Coordinates of C-alpha atoms in Angstrom, one line a residue:
M1 CA 30.4 185.6 17.7
P2 CA 30.6 186.5 13.8
A3 CA 27.9 188.6 12.6
P4 CA 26.9 186.2 9.7
F5 CA 26.3 183.4 12.4
L6 CA 24.1 185.8 14.4
R7 CA 22.0 186.5 11.4
L8 CA 21.7 182.8 10.6
V9 CA 20.5 182.0 14.2
A10 CA 18.0 185.0 14.0
T11 CA 16.5 183.8 10.6
V12 CA 16.3 180.1 11.8
G13 CA 14.5 181.3 14.9
L14 CA 12.1 183.6 12.9
L15 CA 11.3 180.7 10.5
S16 CA 10.7 178.5 13.5
V17 CA 8.2 180.9 15.1
L18 CA 6.4 181.5 11.6
A19 CA 6.2 177.6 11.3
L20 CA 4.3 177.1 14.6
P21 CA 0.8 177.8 13.3
S22 CA 1.4 175.2 10.5
Y23 CA 2.8 172.7 12.9
A24 CA -0.3 173.1 15.3
S25 CA -2.8 173.3 12.7
N26 CA -1.5 170.2 10.9
L27 CA -1.4 168.4 14.2
A28 CA -4.9 169.4 15.1
Q29 CA -6.2 168.1 11.7
F30 CA -4.4 164.7 12.3
S31 CA -5.6 164.4 16.0
P32 CA -7.0 167.1 18.5
K33 CA -6.1 164.4 21.1
L34 CA -2.5 164.5 20.2
V35 CA -2.6 168.5 20.4
K36 CA -4.1 168.1 23.9
A37 CA -1.4 165.7 25.0
M38 CA 1.3 168.0 23.7
Q39 CA -0.2 170.9 25.7
Q40 CA -0.6 168.9 28.9
H41 CA 3.0 168.1 28.9
K42 CA 4.0 171.7 27.9
L43 CA 5.6 170.8 24.7
P44 CA 5.4 173.1 21.8
A45 CA 4.0 171.7 18.4
D46 CA 7.3 172.1 16.6
A47 CA 9.0 169.8 19.1
L48 CA 7.3 166.8 17.4
S49 CA 8.2 165.5 13.8
L50 CA 5.8 163.1 12.4
A51 CA 5.7 160.8 9.3
I52 CA 2.9 158.3 8.9
V53 CA 2.7 156.3 5.4
P54 CA 0.2 153.7 4.4
L55 CA 1.8 150.5 3.2
D56 CA -0.7 147.9 2.0
G57 CA -4.1 149.6 2.1
P58 CA -5.9 153.0 1.5
G59 CA -5.1 156.2 3.4
Q60 CA -3.1 159.4 3.1
A61 CA 0.5 159.8 4.0
R62 CA 1.0 162.6 6.5
F63 CA 4.3 164.6 7.2
I64 CA 4.3 167.1 9.8
G65 CA 7.8 168.8 10.5
A66 CA 9.2 165.5 8.7
D67 CA 12.0 167.2 6.9
V68 CA 13.8 168.6 9.8
P69 CA 17.0 166.7 10.7
L70 CA 16.6 165.4 14.2
N71 CA 18.5 163.3 16.8
P72 CA 16.7 160.0 16.7
A73 CA 18.2 158.4 19.6
S74 CA 18.2 154.6 19.5
T75 CA 15.7 154.6 16.5
M76 CA 18.8 155.0 14.5
K77 CA 19.5 151.3 15.1
L78 CA 16.8 150.6 12.5
V79 CA 19.0 152.2 9.8
T80 CA 22.0 150.2 11.0
T81 CA 20.2 146.9 11.3
Y82 CA 18.3 147.2 7.9
A83 CA 21.5 148.1 6.2
A84 CA 23.2 145.1 7.6
L85 CA 20.5 142.7 6.2
E86 CA 21.0 144.1 2.8
L87 CA 24.6 145.0 2.6
L88 CA 26.1 142.0 4.6
G89 CA 23.1 139.6 4.0
P90 CA 20.8 138.0 6.5
T91 CA 23.1 134.9 6.8
H92 CA 26.5 136.6 7.3
R93 CA 28.4 135.4 10.3
W94 CA 31.6 136.5 12.1
A95 CA 34.4 133.9 12.8
T96 CA 36.6 133.8 15.9
R97 CA 39.7 131.6 15.5
L98 CA 42.7 130.2 17.5
Y99 CA 46.0 129.9 15.6
T100 CA 49.6 128.9 16.5
S101 CA 53.0 129.2 14.7
G102 CA 54.3 126.6 17.2
T103 CA 54.4 122.8 17.3
L104 CA 52.6 120.4 19.7
D105 CA 54.7 118.3 22.0
G106 CA 52.4 115.8 23.9
D107 CA 49.9 118.1 25.5
T108 CA 52.2 121.1 25.4
L109 CA 51.9 123.7 22.6
Q110 CA 55.5 124.9 22.0
G111 CA 54.9 128.4 20.7
D112 CA 52.4 131.4 20.8
L113 CA 48.7 131.2 20.9
Y114 CA 46.9 133.6 18.6
L115 CA 43.4 134.7 19.1
Q116 CA 41.7 136.2 16.0
L117 CA 38.5 138.0 16.5
G118 CA 36.4 138.8 13.4
G119 CA 34.1 141.5 14.9
D120 CA 31.3 139.3 16.2
P121 CA 28.8 141.6 17.9
K122 CA 27.8 138.9 20.4
L123 CA 30.8 136.9 21.4
T124 CA 29.9 136.0 25.0
Q125 CA 32.2 134.2 27.4
E126 CA 30.1 131.0 27.0
R127 CA 31.1 130.9 23.2
L128 CA 34.7 131.7 24.1
W129 CA 34.6 128.8 26.7
L130 CA 33.3 126.4 23.9
L131 CA 36.0 127.5 21.7
L132 CA 38.7 126.7 24.3
R133 CA 36.8 123.3 25.0
D134 CA 37.6 122.6 21.2
L135 CA 41.3 123.3 22.0
R136 CA 41.4 121.0 24.8
S137 CA 39.7 118.3 22.8
A138 CA 42.6 118.8 20.3
G139 CA 44.8 117.5 23.2
I140 CA 46.4 120.9 24.1
K141 CA 46.6 121.6 27.9
H142 CA 49.6 123.8 28.2
V143 CA 50.9 126.9 26.0
S144 CA 54.6 127.5 26.7
G145 CA 54.4 130.8 24.7
R146 CA 52.5 134.0 24.6
L147 CA 48.8 134.9 24.4
L148 CA 48.7 137.3 21.2
L149 CA 45.5 139.1 20.1
D150 CA 44.9 140.1 16.6
S151 CA 43.3 143.4 16.6
S152 CA 43.3 143.9 12.9
H153 CA 39.5 143.4 12.0
I154 CA 38.0 146.8 13.0
R155 CA 39.4 150.3 12.8
P156 CA 37.6 152.2 15.5
N157 CA 37.3 155.9 15.9
V158 CA 39.6 156.4 18.9
G159 CA 38.4 160.0 19.2
Q160 CA 34.8 159.2 19.7
S161 CA 33.3 159.3 23.2
F162 CA 29.9 159.7 24.8
K163 CA 29.5 160.5 28.3
D164 CA 26.1 159.6 29.8
D165 CA 24.3 162.1 32.0
G166 CA 25.9 160.6 35.1
N167 CA 29.3 160.9 33.7
D168 CA 30.2 157.2 34.7
P169 CA 32.6 155.6 32.2
S170 CA 31.9 152.2 33.9
R171 CA 28.3 151.9 32.5
P172 CA 28.2 148.9 30.2
F173 CA 26.0 150.5 27.6
L174 CA 28.9 153.0 26.9
V175 CA 31.2 150.2 25.7
D176 CA 32.7 150.9 22.2
A177 CA 33.2 148.8 19.3
D178 CA 36.5 147.2 19.0
S179 CA 38.1 144.2 17.2
L180 CA 38.8 142.6 20.7
L181 CA 35.2 143.1 22.0
V182 CA 34.3 139.8 24.1
N183 CA 31.3 139.5 26.3
F184 CA 30.3 143.3 26.0
K185 CA 33.5 144.0 28.0
S186 CA 31.2 143.6 31.2
L187 CA 31.5 142.4 34.6
R188 CA 28.6 141.3 37.0
V189 CA 29.1 142.3 40.6
D190 CA 27.1 139.8 42.9
V191 CA 26.6 140.8 46.6
R192 CA 25.2 138.1 48.9
T193 CA 24.5 138.0 52.6
R194 CA 24.1 135.1 54.7
S195 CA 24.8 133.9 58.2
G196 CA 25.4 137.5 59.1
Q197 CA 28.2 137.9 56.6
S198 CA 28.6 139.6 53.3
F199 CA 30.2 138.3 50.2
V200 CA 31.2 140.1 47.1
S201 CA 32.2 138.3 44.0
I202 CA 32.6 139.2 40.2
E203 CA 31.6 137.1 37.0
P204 CA 33.8 136.5 35.1
P205 CA 36.4 136.4 37.8
L206 CA 39.4 138.2 36.2
A207 CA 42.7 138.2 37.9
N208 CA 43.5 141.9 37.2
V209 CA 40.2 143.2 38.8
Q210 CA 40.4 143.6 42.6
V211 CA 37.2 143.4 44.7
D212 CA 36.9 145.2 48.0
N213 CA 34.0 144.4 50.4
A214 CA 32.6 147.1 52.6
V215 CA 29.0 145.9 52.8
Q216 CA 27.3 145.8 56.1
V217 CA 24.7 143.1 57.0
K218 CA 21.3 144.3 58.1
P219 CA 18.8 142.0 59.8
A220 CA 16.7 139.9 57.6
S221 CA 13.8 141.6 55.8
T222 CA 12.2 141.9 52.5
C223 CA 15.0 142.1 50.0
P224 CA 14.9 145.6 48.4
R225 CA 14.4 146.2 44.6
W226 CA 17.0 149.1 44.9
P227 CA 19.6 148.0 47.6
A228 CA 21.3 150.7 49.5
L229 CA 24.8 149.9 47.8
R230 CA 27.3 152.0 46.1
F231 CA 29.7 150.5 43.6
E232 CA 33.0 152.5 43.4
T233 CA 35.4 151.8 40.6
Q234 CA 39.0 152.7 39.7
D235 CA 40.1 151.8 36.2
Q236 CA 43.7 152.1 35.0
G237 CA 43.1 150.0 31.9
Q238 CA 45.3 147.0 32.6
Q239 CA 44.1 146.9 36.2
A240 CA 40.9 147.8 38.0
R241 CA 39.3 147.8 41.4
I242 CA 35.7 147.6 42.5
R243 CA 34.8 148.7 46.0
V244 CA 31.2 147.9 47.2
V245 CA 29.9 150.0 50.0
G246 CA 26.6 150.0 51.8
S247 CA 24.1 147.6 53.4
L248 CA 22.0 144.7 52.5
P249 CA 19.5 142.6 54.5
N250 CA 20.8 139.2 55.7
G251 CA 19.7 136.5 53.1
C252 CA 19.6 138.8 50.0
L253 CA 21.2 139.0 46.7
A254 CA 21.9 142.1 44.7
Q255 CA 23.6 142.4 41.3
H256 CA 25.3 145.3 39.4
Y257 CA 27.0 145.4 36.0
V258 CA 30.1 147.3 35.2
S259 CA 32.6 147.8 32.3
L260 CA 36.2 147.9 33.4
L261 CA 39.7 147.6 31.6
D262 CA 40.8 148.2 28.2
H263 CA 39.6 145.8 25.6
A264 CA 42.9 143.8 25.2
S265 CA 43.3 143.6 28.9
Y266 CA 39.7 142.4 29.5
T267 CA 39.9 139.8 26.7
S268 CA 43.2 138.4 27.7
A269 CA 42.2 138.1 31.3
L270 CA 39.0 136.4 30.4
L271 CA 40.7 133.9 28.1
R272 CA 43.2 133.1 30.6
A273 CA 40.5 132.7 33.4
L274 CA 38.4 130.3 31.2
W275 CA 41.5 128.3 30.1
Q276 CA 42.6 127.8 33.6
E277 CA 39.2 126.5 34.7
L278 CA 39.6 123.9 31.9
G279 CA 42.9 122.9 33.4
G280 CA 45.1 124.7 31.0
S281 CA 48.1 127.2 31.3
I282 CA 49.7 129.8 29.4
G283 CA 53.3 130.4 30.3
G284 CA 53.9 133.7 28.3
E285 CA 52.8 137.1 28.6
N286 CA 49.9 139.0 26.7
G287 CA 50.4 140.9 23.5
L288 CA 48.9 142.5 20.5
V289 CA 49.7 141.7 16.8
A290 CA 48.6 143.4 13.6
S291 CA 47.7 140.1 12.1
V292 CA 48.2 136.4 12.5
P293 CA 51.5 135.5 10.8
P294 CA 51.2 133.8 7.4
G295 CA 51.5 129.9 7.7
A296 CA 50.1 129.9 11.1
Q297 CA 48.2 126.6 11.9
L298 CA 44.4 126.9 12.7
L299 CA 43.6 125.2 15.9
A300 CA 40.0 125.9 16.6
Y301 CA 37.2 128.2 15.2
S302 CA 33.8 129.4 16.1
Q303 CA 31.1 131.1 14.1
S304 CA 28.6 133.7 15.4
E305 CA 24.9 133.8 15.1
D306 CA 23.8 135.3 11.8
V307 CA 22.8 138.9 11.0
A308 CA 19.1 138.1 11.0
T309 CA 19.5 136.7 14.7
V310 CA 21.9 139.5 15.9
I311 CA 19.6 142.4 14.8
R312 CA 16.8 140.9 16.9
D313 CA 18.9 141.4 20.1
I314 CA 19.9 145.0 19.0
N315 CA 16.5 146.2 18.2
K316 CA 14.3 144.3 20.9
F317 CA 16.7 145.2 23.7
S318 CA 18.3 148.5 22.3
N319 CA 21.8 146.9 22.7
N320 CA 24.1 149.8 22.0
T321 CA 27.3 147.9 22.0
M322 CA 26.2 145.3 19.4
A323 CA 24.8 148.2 17.3
R324 CA 28.1 149.9 17.4
Q325 CA 30.0 146.7 16.6
L326 CA 27.6 145.9 13.7
F327 CA 27.9 149.5 12.2
Y328 CA 31.6 149.3 12.4
G329 CA 31.5 145.8 10.9
I330 CA 29.8 147.2 7.8
G331 CA 32.6 149.6 7.6
A332 CA 35.2 147.0 7.9
Q333 CA 33.5 145.0 5.1
F334 CA 33.4 147.9 2.8
R335 CA 36.5 149.8 3.8
Q336 CA 38.3 152.0 1.3
A337 CA 41.9 153.6 1.4
G338 CA 40.5 157.0 2.1
D339 CA 38.4 156.0 5.1
A340 CA 39.9 157.4 8.3
H341 CA 38.2 154.6 10.4
D342 CA 35.4 152.1 9.9
G343 CA 32.8 154.5 11.2
D344 CA 33.5 156.7 8.2
A345 CA 33.3 153.8 5.9
A346 CA 29.9 152.7 7.3
E347 CA 28.6 156.1 7.0
R348 CA 29.7 156.4 3.5
V349 CA 28.4 153.1 2.3
I350 CA 25.0 153.5 4.1
Q351 CA 24.7 157.0 2.4
Q352 CA 25.3 155.3 -1.1
W353 CA 22.7 152.6 -0.1
F354 CA 20.2 155.2 0.8
R355 CA 20.7 156.9 -2.8
S356 CA 20.3 153.4 -4.4
K357 CA 16.8 153.3 -2.8
Q358 CA 16.0 156.8 -4.0
I359 CA 16.3 158.1 -0.5
S360 CA 18.0 161.2 0.0
P361 CA 21.0 160.9 2.2
Q362 CA 21.1 164.5 3.0
A363 CA 21.0 165.4 6.7
L364 CA 21.7 161.8 7.5
V365 CA 24.6 161.9 10.1
M366 CA 25.8 158.5 11.5
E367 CA 28.5 158.5 14.3
N368 CA 28.4 154.8 15.6
G369 CA 25.0 153.6 14.2
S370 CA 23.5 153.0 17.7
G371 CA 21.8 156.5 18.4
L372 CA 23.8 156.8 21.5
S373 CA 25.3 160.1 20.2
R374 CA 24.8 163.8 20.3
I375 CA 25.6 164.4 16.6
E376 CA 23.6 161.6 14.7
R377 CA 20.8 163.0 12.6
I378 CA 18.0 161.9 10.3
S379 CA 14.6 163.3 9.4
A380 CA 11.2 161.5 10.1
R381 CA 10.5 161.5 6.2
Q382 CA 13.9 159.7 5.6
M383 CA 13.2 157.1 8.3
A384 CA 9.6 156.6 7.1
N385 CA 10.9 156.2 3.3
M386 CA 13.6 153.7 4.7
L387 CA 10.8 151.8 6.6
Q388 CA 8.8 151.8 3.2
S389 CA 11.7 150.3 1.5
A390 CA 12.1 147.7 4.1
W391 CA 8.4 146.6 3.8
Q392 CA 9.1 145.8 0.2
S393 CA 12.5 144.1 0.9
P394 CA 12.9 140.3 0.6
Y395 CA 14.0 140.4 4.2
A396 CA 11.1 142.3 5.5
A397 CA 10.1 139.6 7.8
E398 CA 13.4 139.4 9.4
F399 CA 13.6 143.0 9.9
I400 CA 10.0 143.6 11.3
A401 CA 10.5 140.6 13.6
S402 CA 13.5 142.2 15.1
M403 CA 11.5 145.0 16.6
P404 CA 9.8 145.0 20.0
L405 CA 6.2 144.0 20.0
A406 CA 3.8 146.6 21.7
G407 CA 3.0 145.7 25.1
M408 CA 4.6 142.3 24.9
D409 CA 8.5 142.3 24.6
G410 CA 11.6 144.2 24.4
T411 CA 11.7 147.8 25.3
L412 CA 7.8 148.2 24.6
R413 CA 6.8 145.4 27.0
R414 CA 5.3 147.9 29.4
R415 CA 4.0 150.3 26.9
L416 CA 0.7 150.3 25.2
R417 CA -0.6 147.4 27.3
G418 CA -4.4 147.0 27.2
T419 CA -4.6 149.2 24.2
A420 CA -6.0 148.3 20.7
V421 CA -2.4 148.3 19.4
E422 CA -1.1 145.6 21.9
G423 CA 0.6 143.0 19.9
Q424 CA -0.3 145.0 16.7
A425 CA 2.8 147.2 16.4
H426 CA 6.5 146.4 15.8
M427 CA 8.3 149.4 16.8
K428 CA 11.7 150.8 18.0
T429 CA 12.1 153.0 20.9
G430 CA 14.6 155.8 21.4
S431 CA 15.3 157.9 24.4
L432 CA 18.2 160.4 25.3
N433 CA 17.9 163.1 27.9
N434 CA 16.5 165.6 25.2
V435 CA 15.1 163.0 22.8
R436 CA 12.0 160.7 22.6
A437 CA 11.3 158.6 19.5
L438 CA 9.2 155.8 18.1
A439 CA 9.5 154.3 14.7
G440 CA 8.4 151.1 13.1
Y441 CA 5.1 149.5 11.8
T442 CA 1.6 149.3 13.2
R443 CA -1.8 148.1 12.1
D444 CA -4.8 150.0 12.0
A445 CA -8.4 148.9 13.0
K446 CA -8.9 147.6 9.5
H447 CA -5.8 145.5 9.7
H448 CA -3.8 147.5 7.3
T449 CA -0.1 148.4 8.0
W450 CA 1.4 151.8 8.3
A451 CA 5.0 153.1 8.7
V452 CA 5.0 155.4 11.6
V453 CA 7.9 157.7 12.7
A454 CA 7.5 160.1 15.7
I455 CA 10.4 162.1 17.0
I456 CA 10.5 164.6 19.8
N457 CA 13.6 166.8 20.4
H458 CA 13.2 169.1 23.2
P459 CA 15.1 170.1 26.3
R460 CA 12.5 168.8 28.6
P461 CA 10.7 166.0 26.9
W462 CA 8.8 165.0 30.0
G463 CA 5.7 162.8 29.3
A464 CA 6.9 162.3 25.8
S465 CA 6.7 158.7 25.7
Q466 CA 2.9 159.0 26.3
I467 CA 2.6 161.5 23.3
L468 CA 4.4 159.1 21.1
D469 CA 2.0 156.2 22.2
T470 CA -0.9 158.6 21.4
V471 CA 0.4 158.7 17.7
V472 CA 0.3 155.0 17.3
E473 CA -3.1 154.7 18.9
E474 CA -4.6 157.5 16.7
V475 CA -3.2 155.6 13.6
H476 CA -5.0 152.5 14.7
R477 CA -8.2 154.5 15.6
Q478 CA -8.6 156.6 12.5
A479 CA -8.2 153.7 10.0
R480 CA -8.3 156.1 7.0

């Protein structure tokens, strides 16, 4: 290891040690209760970065370790969603279209069918079904040609990957952004037992996903919350297999979600399955095109929900796939020739947007905009400054309403219940194996609003969520 690097590590380590008394004393001045909570959970004072800013009333802003770039986990979604509100606009929508370059002969389309996807973060199978219903309403039943997918809208970072702690690539929250994203590229596996037999099915039913049932039926009893089932997957991209092993009491139902196949294979199989349910057929094979050919005829189209609605799902339920799709959608909208992919474009334009708001973009690192990353970074001060800017934005109401409400809904529905801040705080949670974070807005006992950012980075952040909740409660209690 080079000597300069060793000297740098030693210097950073020394500075960290010297900073500890300052961290501890500042925390003690803010809240002895918070210091006690940190000690109880064996977390050092410098594991917590804190930024608390009054927005509409008296009070003193507090910044404790707030300039250290940290991994914010899913609180990074606040940056992505607020940027989308201002850069794309709250009423921005994404279109999905069906085209053909062929001709209609009776109820048969003589030619190819093109599916052009516009980057919709929430294009579900229900909306795709409605789009195909419109195609049937136009008098089309059979397609003699191929099913061709236009993959031009988003340029993803093909080298990006995130492996969760279980190293299970079939986990749905790991699905990356893609032009061809439909239905979160997910499958629901249903396991039912009745009359002494077990039944396994998938929804949606895709022809290129095989299901093997090895489930034993146990005598009827209380249906378990955590069934003794194992879902084994084999995924070759264009074909996949799910084998369900274990046991389930008679008369019970269990469900499990997986993500299989590549985007093109999943979307093609889903469209064909839905079209077949509508009585239609497609004679040709599947394929990809760089774009729909000029002069192609528009057959049917669908528009997504607007940005203001989409960000509610992202923040309330911390939907990683939708956040990634939205982040790359920002990049696609502002793409320049020098951008390697739309993730680079999004990071560039968001850093420029930070500068326009007099917020330093230094240390801001965005990989996919969801926080599901090992390299994304932001400081507590930067996040708090952004929240302060959002409070003054004309879209403040839409942004604030997108966050979980303490003790009531989203990822905060079970936290801060029965406390003075239940229903008083709109805050986004964040969690990775070495990160716990909370950021958003809360009201104090005198009904004034504060921007609060609390981030813990530590190899063992056990009990850290309780510490972050204590921060919010202390802001309400002190009312200074």
